[in-house]
Amino acid sequence: MKIAVIGTGYVGLVTGTCFAETGNKVVCVDIDQAKVNKLSGGQITIYEPGLEKLFLRNIKEERLRFTTDLASVVDEVEMIFLALPTPPGADGAADLKYVLGVAEELGKLLTSYKVIVNKSTVPVGTADKVRAAIAKNYQGDFDVVSNPEFLREGVAVDDFMKPDRVVIGANSERARKLMSELYAPFLRQGNPILFMDERSSELTKYAANSFLAMKISFMNEIAQLCERMGADVDMVRRGIGSDERIGKRFLFSGIGYGGSCFPKDVQALIQSADAINYDFKILKAVEKVNASQKVHLVEKIKAHYKGDLKGKRFALWGMAFKPNTDDIREAPALSIINALLKEGATVCAYDPEAMLNVKHQLGNSIDFATSQYSALEGADALLIATEWSEFRTPDFEHMATLLPSKLIFDGRNLFEGAKMKQLGYQYFSIGRTTELT
Ligand SMILES: NC(=O)c1ccc[n+]([C@@H]2O[C@H](COP(=O)([O-])OP(=O)(O)OC[C@H]3O[C@@H](n4cnc5c(N)ncnc54)[C@H](O)[C@@H]3O)[C@@H](O)[C@H]2O)c1
């Protein structure tokens, strides 16, 4: 099939590349000329494991190309995917200006039947708005389909190539057929393609992310209880996770959820509910818990230093909102850095992939180390904010030579308390009793 993907960020680039990988001819469109230049020159713009190899292969095979010129591609494709930003507006609702702006533009460009597929995360009713925006300038035949994306950054290629399910909200048989054909190669293992109406499909995406955010906030509250009651959240997690009704995944406590999706999607669903006078009580609590959990580690640090962090220097391992990505949008590490700087402390940070993005955002307000170990030089304590694999089994002896205080505040529970005690480290983590022993 011939496909256009509009918006070439984390979702668009993975979507375009993976569709090309199954033999489709894909053209990715973005308004960011610098990004398009880089991509056209074979330079990948995001860190996503496994993506670069597919990206380069499909460019070489001439199945994948990049342009800023939307007008030049519309006629040659059958399907147009929207992978555009839907950031929170001032009131927390998803801002549809990018999606509807492109829809209106498409209305001026369409000359024959196309399927316009919305992959952006959008509030219920957006398919109707997209349809109306296109119809302002185009009276011919077209279909609008909702196809929410469930990929996880860090494992996005795997998620896209072998999705647990594909959700399609479509009210036209013609569009459903095209979507089935397109996705068939990705569902060979038997995972389902779920057809539904557009509104249910749009809500499914928000329900999924909000449910996952709720699991995280729930476990973070259990962690708070553990710290106060002398229980160990890892034990509780294992204890409940083996119950099939609960499941083992997404039960890790830490320093709160971040990233480009959970915070904005939870906020947007709360706002959508408020707009129809429904008070989404659980989700409001989920958000509140997350806000306090993001600074919980800083509270522990302050308690340790009796409230005075002035002049203290902290090594920080990990700034990406989760491992295996360079994405720092809403990363808990950034809240921690801000809180520490406000208290008069300094920070020397290291992240395997996210340093450039943090440098763009924070400039020289913090120092950047060239390795996880060099970050420790001259530091009073080590903080861990992202669970990159390489942080899991560090050389503790070498660390002790660089960090004589042997003091660690771990927001991701990477190490066993008993082992740290044995090694002579003072070790603070989340929802465990290590600091009590
Ligand atoms: N990032 C994720 O893990 C993820 C997962 C599932 C769903 N989503 C949803 O997918 C959507 C896109 O997210 P993302 O993380 O890829 O965003 P992103 O910010 O990484 O990428 C968006 C891209 O769209 C481009 N763009 C903006 N306006 C444009 C226009 N008029 N024409 C062409 N290009 C334009 C931007 O330059 C940018 O490259 C959002 O709705 C998000 O909620 C994201």
Coordinates of C-alpha atoms and ligand atoms in Angstrom, one line a residue:
M1 CA 0.0 0.0 0.0
K2 CA 1.0 3.6 -0.4
I3 CA 0.9 5.4 2.9
A4 CA 1.7 8.9 4.3
V5 CA 2.4 9.4 7.9
I6 CA 2.1 13.0 9.1
G7 CA 4.2 13.9 12.1
T8 CA 7.6 12.1 12.4
G9 CA 8.2 12.0 16.1
Y10 CA 8.3 9.0 18.4
V11 CA 5.1 7.5 17.1
G12 CA 5.3 8.7 13.5
L13 CA 8.8 7.5 12.8
V14 CA 8.2 4.1 14.3
T15 CA 4.9 3.8 12.5
G16 CA 6.3 4.8 9.1
T17 CA 9.4 2.6 9.4
C18 CA 7.4 -0.5 10.5
F19 CA 4.8 -0.1 7.8
A20 CA 7.7 0.2 5.3
E21 CA 9.3 -2.9 6.8
T22 CA 6.2 -5.0 5.8
G23 CA 6.6 -3.8 2.1
N24 CA 4.5 -0.7 2.0
K25 CA 5.7 2.5 0.3
V26 CA 5.8 5.1 3.0
V27 CA 6.3 8.8 3.0
C28 CA 6.7 10.6 6.3
V29 CA 5.8 14.3 6.4
D30 CA 6.9 16.8 9.1
I31 CA 6.9 20.5 9.3
D32 CA 10.3 20.5 11.0
Q33 CA 12.7 21.0 8.1
A34 CA 15.8 20.3 10.2
K35 CA 14.3 16.9 11.3
V36 CA 13.3 16.0 7.7
N37 CA 16.8 16.9 6.4
K38 CA 18.4 14.7 9.0
L39 CA 16.1 11.8 8.4
S40 CA 16.4 12.1 4.6
G41 CA 20.2 12.0 5.1
G42 CA 19.9 8.7 7.0
Q43 CA 20.4 10.2 10.4
I44 CA 17.9 8.9 13.0
T45 CA 16.4 11.6 15.3
I46 CA 15.3 9.6 18.3
Y47 CA 16.9 6.8 20.3
E48 CA 14.7 3.7 20.1
P49 CA 16.2 0.2 20.2
G50 CA 16.1 -1.7 16.9
L51 CA 14.7 1.2 15.0
E52 CA 17.8 2.5 13.2
K53 CA 18.5 -0.8 11.4
L54 CA 14.9 -0.9 10.0
F55 CA 15.0 2.8 9.2
L56 CA 18.2 2.5 7.2
R57 CA 17.2 -0.7 5.4
N58 CA 13.8 0.8 4.3
I59 CA 15.4 4.1 3.1
K60 CA 17.9 2.0 1.1
E61 CA 15.1 -0.2 -0.4
E62 CA 13.3 3.1 -1.3
R63 CA 10.2 2.2 0.7
L64 CA 10.7 5.0 3.2
R65 CA 11.2 8.7 2.5
F66 CA 10.8 12.0 4.2
T67 CA 9.4 15.4 3.1
T68 CA 8.0 18.7 4.4
D69 CA 5.8 19.0 1.4
L70 CA 2.4 17.6 2.3
A71 CA 0.8 18.8 -0.9
S72 CA 3.1 16.7 -3.0
V73 CA 2.3 13.4 -1.4
V74 CA -1.5 13.4 -0.9
D75 CA -2.4 12.3 -4.5
E76 CA 0.0 9.4 -4.5
V77 CA -1.1 7.7 -1.3
E78 CA -4.2 5.6 -0.3
M79 CA -4.0 6.1 3.5
I80 CA -2.9 9.1 5.5
F81 CA -1.9 8.5 9.2
L82 CA -1.9 11.4 11.6
A83 CA 0.8 11.0 14.3
L84 CA 0.7 14.6 15.5
P85 CA 1.2 16.1 19.0
T86 CA -1.8 16.4 21.3
P87 CA -0.3 18.4 24.2
P88 CA -2.3 19.5 27.1
G89 CA -3.9 23.0 26.7
A90 CA -4.2 25.5 29.5
D91 CA -7.1 23.6 31.1
G92 CA -5.5 20.2 30.7
A93 CA -7.7 19.1 27.8
A94 CA -5.8 17.7 24.7
D95 CA -5.0 20.6 22.4
L96 CA -6.3 19.5 18.9
K97 CA -4.8 22.4 17.0
Y98 CA -2.2 20.2 15.2
V99 CA -4.6 17.4 14.3
L100 CA -7.4 19.8 13.1
G101 CA -5.0 22.1 11.4
V102 CA -3.7 19.2 9.3
A103 CA -7.2 17.9 8.7
E104 CA -8.2 21.3 7.3
E105 CA -5.1 21.4 5.1
L106 CA -6.0 17.9 3.9
G107 CA -9.4 19.1 2.9
K108 CA -7.8 21.6 0.5
L109 CA -5.6 18.9 -1.0
L110 CA -7.8 15.8 -1.4
T111 CA -9.0 15.0 -4.9
S112 CA -10.0 11.4 -4.5
Y113 CA -10.9 8.8 -1.8
K114 CA -8.5 8.4 1.1
V115 CA -8.6 6.9 4.5
I116 CA -7.4 9.4 7.1
V117 CA -6.3 7.4 10.2
N118 CA -5.8 9.1 13.5
K119 CA -2.9 7.6 15.6
S120 CA -2.6 10.6 17.9
T121 CA -4.2 10.2 21.3
V122 CA -7.3 12.3 21.1
P123 CA -10.5 12.9 23.1
V124 CA -13.8 11.2 22.2
G125 CA -15.5 12.9 19.3
T126 CA -12.3 13.9 17.5
A127 CA -13.0 11.7 14.5
D128 CA -16.2 13.8 13.9
K129 CA -14.2 17.0 14.3
V130 CA -11.5 15.7 11.8
R131 CA -14.3 14.8 9.4
A132 CA -15.9 18.2 9.7
A133 CA -12.5 20.0 9.2
I134 CA -11.8 18.1 6.0
A135 CA -15.4 18.5 4.7
K136 CA -15.0 22.3 5.0
N137 CA -13.0 22.2 1.8
Y138 CA -13.6 18.8 0.3
Q139 CA -17.0 17.3 -0.6
G140 CA -15.7 14.0 -2.2
D141 CA -15.5 10.6 -0.6
F142 CA -13.2 9.9 2.3
D143 CA -13.2 8.0 5.6
V144 CA -11.8 8.9 9.0
V145 CA -10.6 6.1 11.2
S146 CA -9.5 6.0 14.8
N147 CA -6.4 3.7 15.4
P148 CA -4.9 4.5 18.7
E149 CA -1.3 3.6 19.2
F150 CA -0.2 1.5 22.2
L151 CA 3.5 1.2 21.6
R152 CA 5.8 1.8 24.6
E153 CA 8.9 3.9 24.1
G154 CA 12.0 1.7 24.7
V155 CA 10.4 -1.3 23.1
A156 CA 8.4 0.5 20.4
V157 CA 9.6 -1.5 17.4
D158 CA 8.7 -4.8 19.1
D159 CA 5.3 -3.4 20.2
F160 CA 4.6 -2.1 16.7
M161 CA 5.7 -5.3 14.9
K162 CA 3.9 -7.6 17.3
P163 CA 1.1 -5.6 18.9
D164 CA -1.0 -7.2 21.7
R165 CA -4.0 -5.9 19.8
V166 CA -4.9 -3.4 17.1
V167 CA -7.8 -1.2 17.9
I168 CA -9.7 0.2 14.9
G169 CA -12.7 2.6 15.3
A170 CA -14.3 2.8 11.9
N171 CA -17.8 3.2 10.6
S172 CA -17.1 2.2 7.0
E173 CA -16.6 -1.3 5.6
R174 CA -14.2 0.0 2.9
A175 CA -11.9 1.5 5.6
R176 CA -12.2 -1.5 7.8
K177 CA -11.1 -3.7 4.9
L178 CA -8.0 -1.5 4.1
M179 CA -7.0 -1.4 7.8
S180 CA -7.3 -5.3 8.0
E181 CA -5.0 -5.7 5.0
L182 CA -2.5 -3.2 6.3
Y183 CA -2.3 -4.8 9.7
A184 CA -2.5 -8.5 8.7
P185 CA 1.4 -9.0 8.6
F186 CA 1.6 -7.7 12.2
L187 CA -1.0 -10.1 13.6
R188 CA 0.2 -13.4 12.2
Q189 CA 0.6 -14.8 15.7
G190 CA -3.1 -14.5 16.2
N191 CA -3.4 -11.3 18.3
P192 CA -6.7 -9.6 17.6
I193 CA -7.7 -6.7 15.5
L194 CA -10.6 -5.2 17.4
F195 CA -13.1 -3.3 15.3
M196 CA -15.4 -0.9 17.1
D197 CA -17.1 2.5 16.7
E198 CA -14.8 5.5 16.7
R199 CA -15.8 6.9 20.1
S200 CA -15.1 3.6 21.9
S201 CA -11.8 3.4 20.1
E202 CA -10.8 6.9 21.1
L203 CA -11.8 6.2 24.7
T204 CA -9.9 2.9 24.8
K205 CA -6.6 4.6 24.5
Y206 CA -7.3 7.0 27.4
A207 CA -8.7 4.1 29.5
A208 CA -5.6 2.0 28.9
N209 CA -3.1 4.7 29.9
S210 CA -5.2 5.9 32.8
F211 CA -5.5 2.3 34.1
L212 CA -1.8 1.8 33.9
A213 CA -1.1 5.1 35.7
M214 CA -3.6 4.1 38.3
K215 CA -1.7 0.9 38.9
I216 CA 1.5 2.9 39.4
S217 CA 0.0 5.3 41.8
F218 CA -1.7 2.5 43.7
M219 CA 1.6 0.8 44.2
N220 CA 3.3 4.1 45.2
E221 CA 0.7 4.5 48.0
I222 CA 1.3 0.9 49.1
A223 CA 5.0 1.8 49.2
Q224 CA 4.2 4.8 51.4
L225 CA 2.4 2.4 53.8
C226 CA 5.3 0.0 53.7
E227 CA 7.8 2.7 54.7
R228 CA 5.5 3.6 57.7
M229 CA 4.7 0.1 58.7
G230 CA 8.0 -1.6 58.3
A231 CA 6.9 -3.8 55.4
D232 CA 8.7 -4.3 52.1
V233 CA 7.0 -3.2 48.9
D234 CA 8.9 -5.8 46.8
M235 CA 7.5 -8.6 48.9
V236 CA 4.0 -7.1 48.7
R237 CA 4.4 -6.7 44.9
R238 CA 5.4 -10.4 44.5
G239 CA 2.6 -11.4 46.9
I240 CA -0.1 -9.7 44.9
G241 CA 1.4 -10.1 41.4
S242 CA 1.2 -13.9 41.4
D243 CA -2.6 -13.5 41.6
E244 CA -3.6 -13.8 37.9
R245 CA -6.4 -11.3 38.5
I246 CA -3.8 -8.7 39.3
G247 CA -0.9 -9.7 37.2
K248 CA 2.9 -9.2 37.7
R249 CA 3.4 -6.2 35.4
F250 CA 3.3 -2.5 36.2
L251 CA 3.4 -3.0 39.9
F252 CA 6.8 -1.4 40.6
S253 CA 6.8 1.5 43.0
G254 CA 9.3 4.4 42.4
I255 CA 9.3 8.1 41.8
G256 CA 6.1 8.4 39.9
Y257 CA 5.1 8.0 36.3
G258 CA 6.3 10.5 33.7
G259 CA 6.8 10.6 29.9
S260 CA 4.9 12.2 27.1
C261 CA 1.7 10.1 27.6
F262 CA 0.6 9.2 31.1
P263 CA 0.6 12.7 32.7
K264 CA -1.1 14.3 29.7
D265 CA -3.6 11.5 29.1
V266 CA -4.7 11.2 32.7
Q267 CA -5.1 15.0 32.8
A268 CA -7.0 15.0 29.5
L269 CA -9.4 12.2 30.6
I270 CA -10.1 14.1 33.9
Q271 CA -10.8 17.2 31.8
S272 CA -13.0 15.3 29.3
A273 CA -15.1 13.9 32.2
D274 CA -15.3 17.3 33.9
A275 CA -16.5 18.8 30.6
I276 CA -19.6 16.6 30.8
N277 CA -20.0 17.2 34.5
Y278 CA -18.6 13.8 35.6
D279 CA -16.2 13.9 38.5
F280 CA -13.6 11.2 37.7
K281 CA -12.6 10.7 41.4
I282 CA -10.1 7.9 41.1
L283 CA -8.1 9.6 38.3
K284 CA -7.9 12.9 40.3
A285 CA -6.4 10.9 43.1
V286 CA -4.0 9.1 40.7
E287 CA -2.7 12.5 39.6
K288 CA -2.4 13.8 43.2
V289 CA -0.5 10.7 44.3
N290 CA 1.9 11.0 41.4
A291 CA 2.7 14.6 42.0
S292 CA 3.8 13.9 45.6
Q293 CA 5.6 10.7 44.6
K294 CA 7.8 12.6 42.1
V295 CA 9.4 14.6 45.0
H296 CA 9.3 11.8 47.6
L297 CA 13.0 11.0 47.0
V298 CA 13.9 14.7 47.6
E299 CA 11.9 14.6 50.9
K300 CA 14.1 11.6 52.0
I301 CA 17.2 13.4 51.0
K302 CA 16.1 16.5 52.9
A303 CA 15.2 14.5 56.0
H304 CA 18.7 12.9 55.9
Y305 CA 20.4 16.2 55.7
K306 CA 18.1 17.7 58.3
G307 CA 16.6 20.1 55.8
D308 CA 19.8 21.7 54.7
L309 CA 20.9 20.9 51.1
K310 CA 22.8 24.1 50.5
G311 CA 26.2 23.4 48.9
K312 CA 25.6 19.7 48.7
R313 CA 26.5 18.0 45.4
F314 CA 24.5 15.1 44.1
A315 CA 25.4 12.6 41.4
L316 CA 22.3 11.6 39.4
W317 CA 22.1 8.4 37.4
G318 CA 19.3 8.5 34.8
M319 CA 17.3 11.4 33.4
A320 CA 15.1 9.7 30.7
F321 CA 11.6 9.1 31.9
K322 CA 12.3 5.4 31.6
P323 CA 15.1 3.2 30.3
N324 CA 15.9 2.6 26.6
T325 CA 14.7 6.0 25.5
D326 CA 16.1 9.5 25.2
D327 CA 12.7 11.0 25.9
I328 CA 12.7 13.3 28.9
R329 CA 9.2 14.7 28.6
E330 CA 7.7 15.0 32.2
A331 CA 10.6 12.9 33.5
P332 CA 10.6 12.6 37.3
A333 CA 14.4 13.2 37.2
L334 CA 13.7 16.7 36.0
S335 CA 11.4 17.4 39.0
I336 CA 14.1 16.1 41.3
I337 CA 16.8 18.3 39.7
N338 CA 14.5 21.3 40.0
A339 CA 13.8 20.6 43.7
L340 CA 17.5 20.1 44.5
L341 CA 18.6 23.3 42.7
K342 CA 15.9 25.2 44.5
E343 CA 17.4 24.0 47.8
G344 CA 20.8 25.3 46.8
A345 CA 22.4 21.9 45.9
T346 CA 24.3 21.2 42.7
V347 CA 23.9 18.2 40.4
C348 CA 26.2 16.2 38.2
A349 CA 24.1 13.9 36.0
Y350 CA 24.7 11.0 33.6
D351 CA 22.3 9.2 31.3
P352 CA 23.3 6.9 28.5
E353 CA 21.0 8.5 25.9
A354 CA 19.1 11.5 27.2
M355 CA 21.9 13.9 28.0
L356 CA 21.6 16.0 24.9
N357 CA 17.9 16.5 25.4
V358 CA 18.4 17.5 29.0
K359 CA 21.2 19.9 27.9
H360 CA 18.8 21.6 25.5
Q361 CA 16.3 22.0 28.3
L362 CA 18.5 22.8 31.3
G363 CA 21.5 24.4 29.7
N364 CA 24.4 24.7 32.2
S365 CA 22.3 24.8 35.4
I366 CA 23.6 21.3 36.1
D367 CA 26.9 19.5 35.2
F368 CA 27.0 16.5 32.9
A369 CA 29.3 13.6 33.4
T370 CA 30.8 11.4 30.7
S371 CA 30.1 8.2 32.6
Q372 CA 28.1 6.9 35.5
Y373 CA 31.3 6.7 37.6
S374 CA 32.7 10.1 36.8
A375 CA 29.4 11.6 37.9
L376 CA 30.3 10.4 41.4
E377 CA 33.5 12.5 41.7
G378 CA 33.1 15.0 44.4
A379 CA 29.5 14.1 45.1
D380 CA 28.0 13.9 48.6
A381 CA 25.5 11.2 47.5
L382 CA 24.3 9.3 44.5
L383 CA 20.6 9.5 43.3
I384 CA 19.1 7.0 40.9
A385 CA 16.2 8.2 38.8
T386 CA 16.0 5.8 35.8
E387 CA 16.5 2.0 35.8
W388 CA 18.9 1.7 32.9
S389 CA 20.3 -1.9 32.8
E390 CA 23.9 -0.7 33.2
F391 CA 23.1 0.8 36.6
R392 CA 21.8 -2.5 38.0
T393 CA 25.1 -4.2 38.7
P394 CA 27.7 -1.4 39.1
D395 CA 31.2 -1.8 40.6
F396 CA 30.4 -1.0 44.2
E397 CA 34.1 -1.1 45.2
H398 CA 35.1 1.4 42.5
M399 CA 32.1 3.5 43.5
A400 CA 33.3 3.7 47.1
T401 CA 36.6 5.2 46.0
L402 CA 34.8 7.9 44.2
L403 CA 32.0 8.4 46.7
P404 CA 33.5 8.1 50.2
S405 CA 30.1 8.8 51.8
K406 CA 28.8 5.5 50.4
L407 CA 25.4 7.2 50.4
I408 CA 22.7 6.2 47.8
F409 CA 19.1 7.4 47.4
D410 CA 17.6 5.0 44.9
G411 CA 14.2 6.0 43.3
R412 CA 14.0 2.7 41.3
N413 CA 14.8 0.1 43.9
L414 CA 17.7 -1.4 41.9
F415 CA 19.6 -3.0 44.7
E416 CA 19.0 -5.4 47.6
G417 CA 19.0 -3.6 51.0
A418 CA 20.8 -6.5 52.7
K419 CA 23.6 -6.5 50.1
M420 CA 24.1 -2.8 50.4
K421 CA 24.3 -3.0 54.1
Q422 CA 26.9 -5.8 53.8
L423 CA 28.9 -3.6 51.4
G424 CA 28.8 -0.8 54.0
Y425 CA 26.5 1.5 52.0
Q426 CA 23.8 3.7 53.5
Y427 CA 21.0 2.9 51.1
F428 CA 17.6 4.6 50.8
S429 CA 15.0 3.3 48.4
I430 CA 11.2 3.4 47.9
G431 CA 8.7 1.4 50.0
R432 CA 11.3 -0.7 51.7
T433 CA 12.7 -0.9 55.2
T434 CA 16.4 -0.5 54.3
E435 CA 16.7 2.8 56.1
L436 CA 15.2 1.4 59.2
T437 CA 17.8 -1.5 59.6
Ligands
LIG1 N1 5.3 8.8 22.5 C1 4.6 7.7 22.7 O1 5.1 6.8 23.4 C2 3.2 7.6 22.3 C3 2.5 6.4 22.4 C4 1.2 6.3 21.9 C5 0.5 7.4 21.5 N2 1.2 8.6 21.4 C6 0.4 9.8 20.9 O2 0.9 10.0 19.6 C7 0.9 11.4 19.3 C8 2.3 11.8 18.8 O3 3.2 11.6 19.9 P1 4.8 11.7 19.7 O4 5.4 11.3 21.0 O5 5.1 10.9 18.5 O6 5.0 13.2 19.4 P2 6.3 14.0 19.0 O7 6.2 15.3 19.6 O8 7.5 13.1 19.2 O9 6.1 14.1 17.4 C9 5.2 14.9 16.7 C10 5.7 15.3 15.4 O10 4.7 16.0 14.7 C11 5.3 17.1 14.0 N3 4.3 18.1 13.6 C12 3.7 19.1 14.3 N4 2.9 19.7 13.5 C13 2.9 19.2 12.3 C14 2.3 19.5 11.1 N5 1.4 20.5 11.0 N6 2.6 18.8 10.0 C15 3.5 17.8 10.0 N7 4.2 17.5 11.2 C16 3.9 18.2 12.3 C17 6.4 17.6 14.9 O11 7.4 18.4 14.3 C18 6.9 16.3 15.5 O12 8.0 15.8 14.7 C19 0.4 12.1 20.5 O13 -1.0 12.3 20.4 C20 0.7 11.1 21.6 O14 -0.1 11.2 22.7 C21 2.5 8.7 21.8

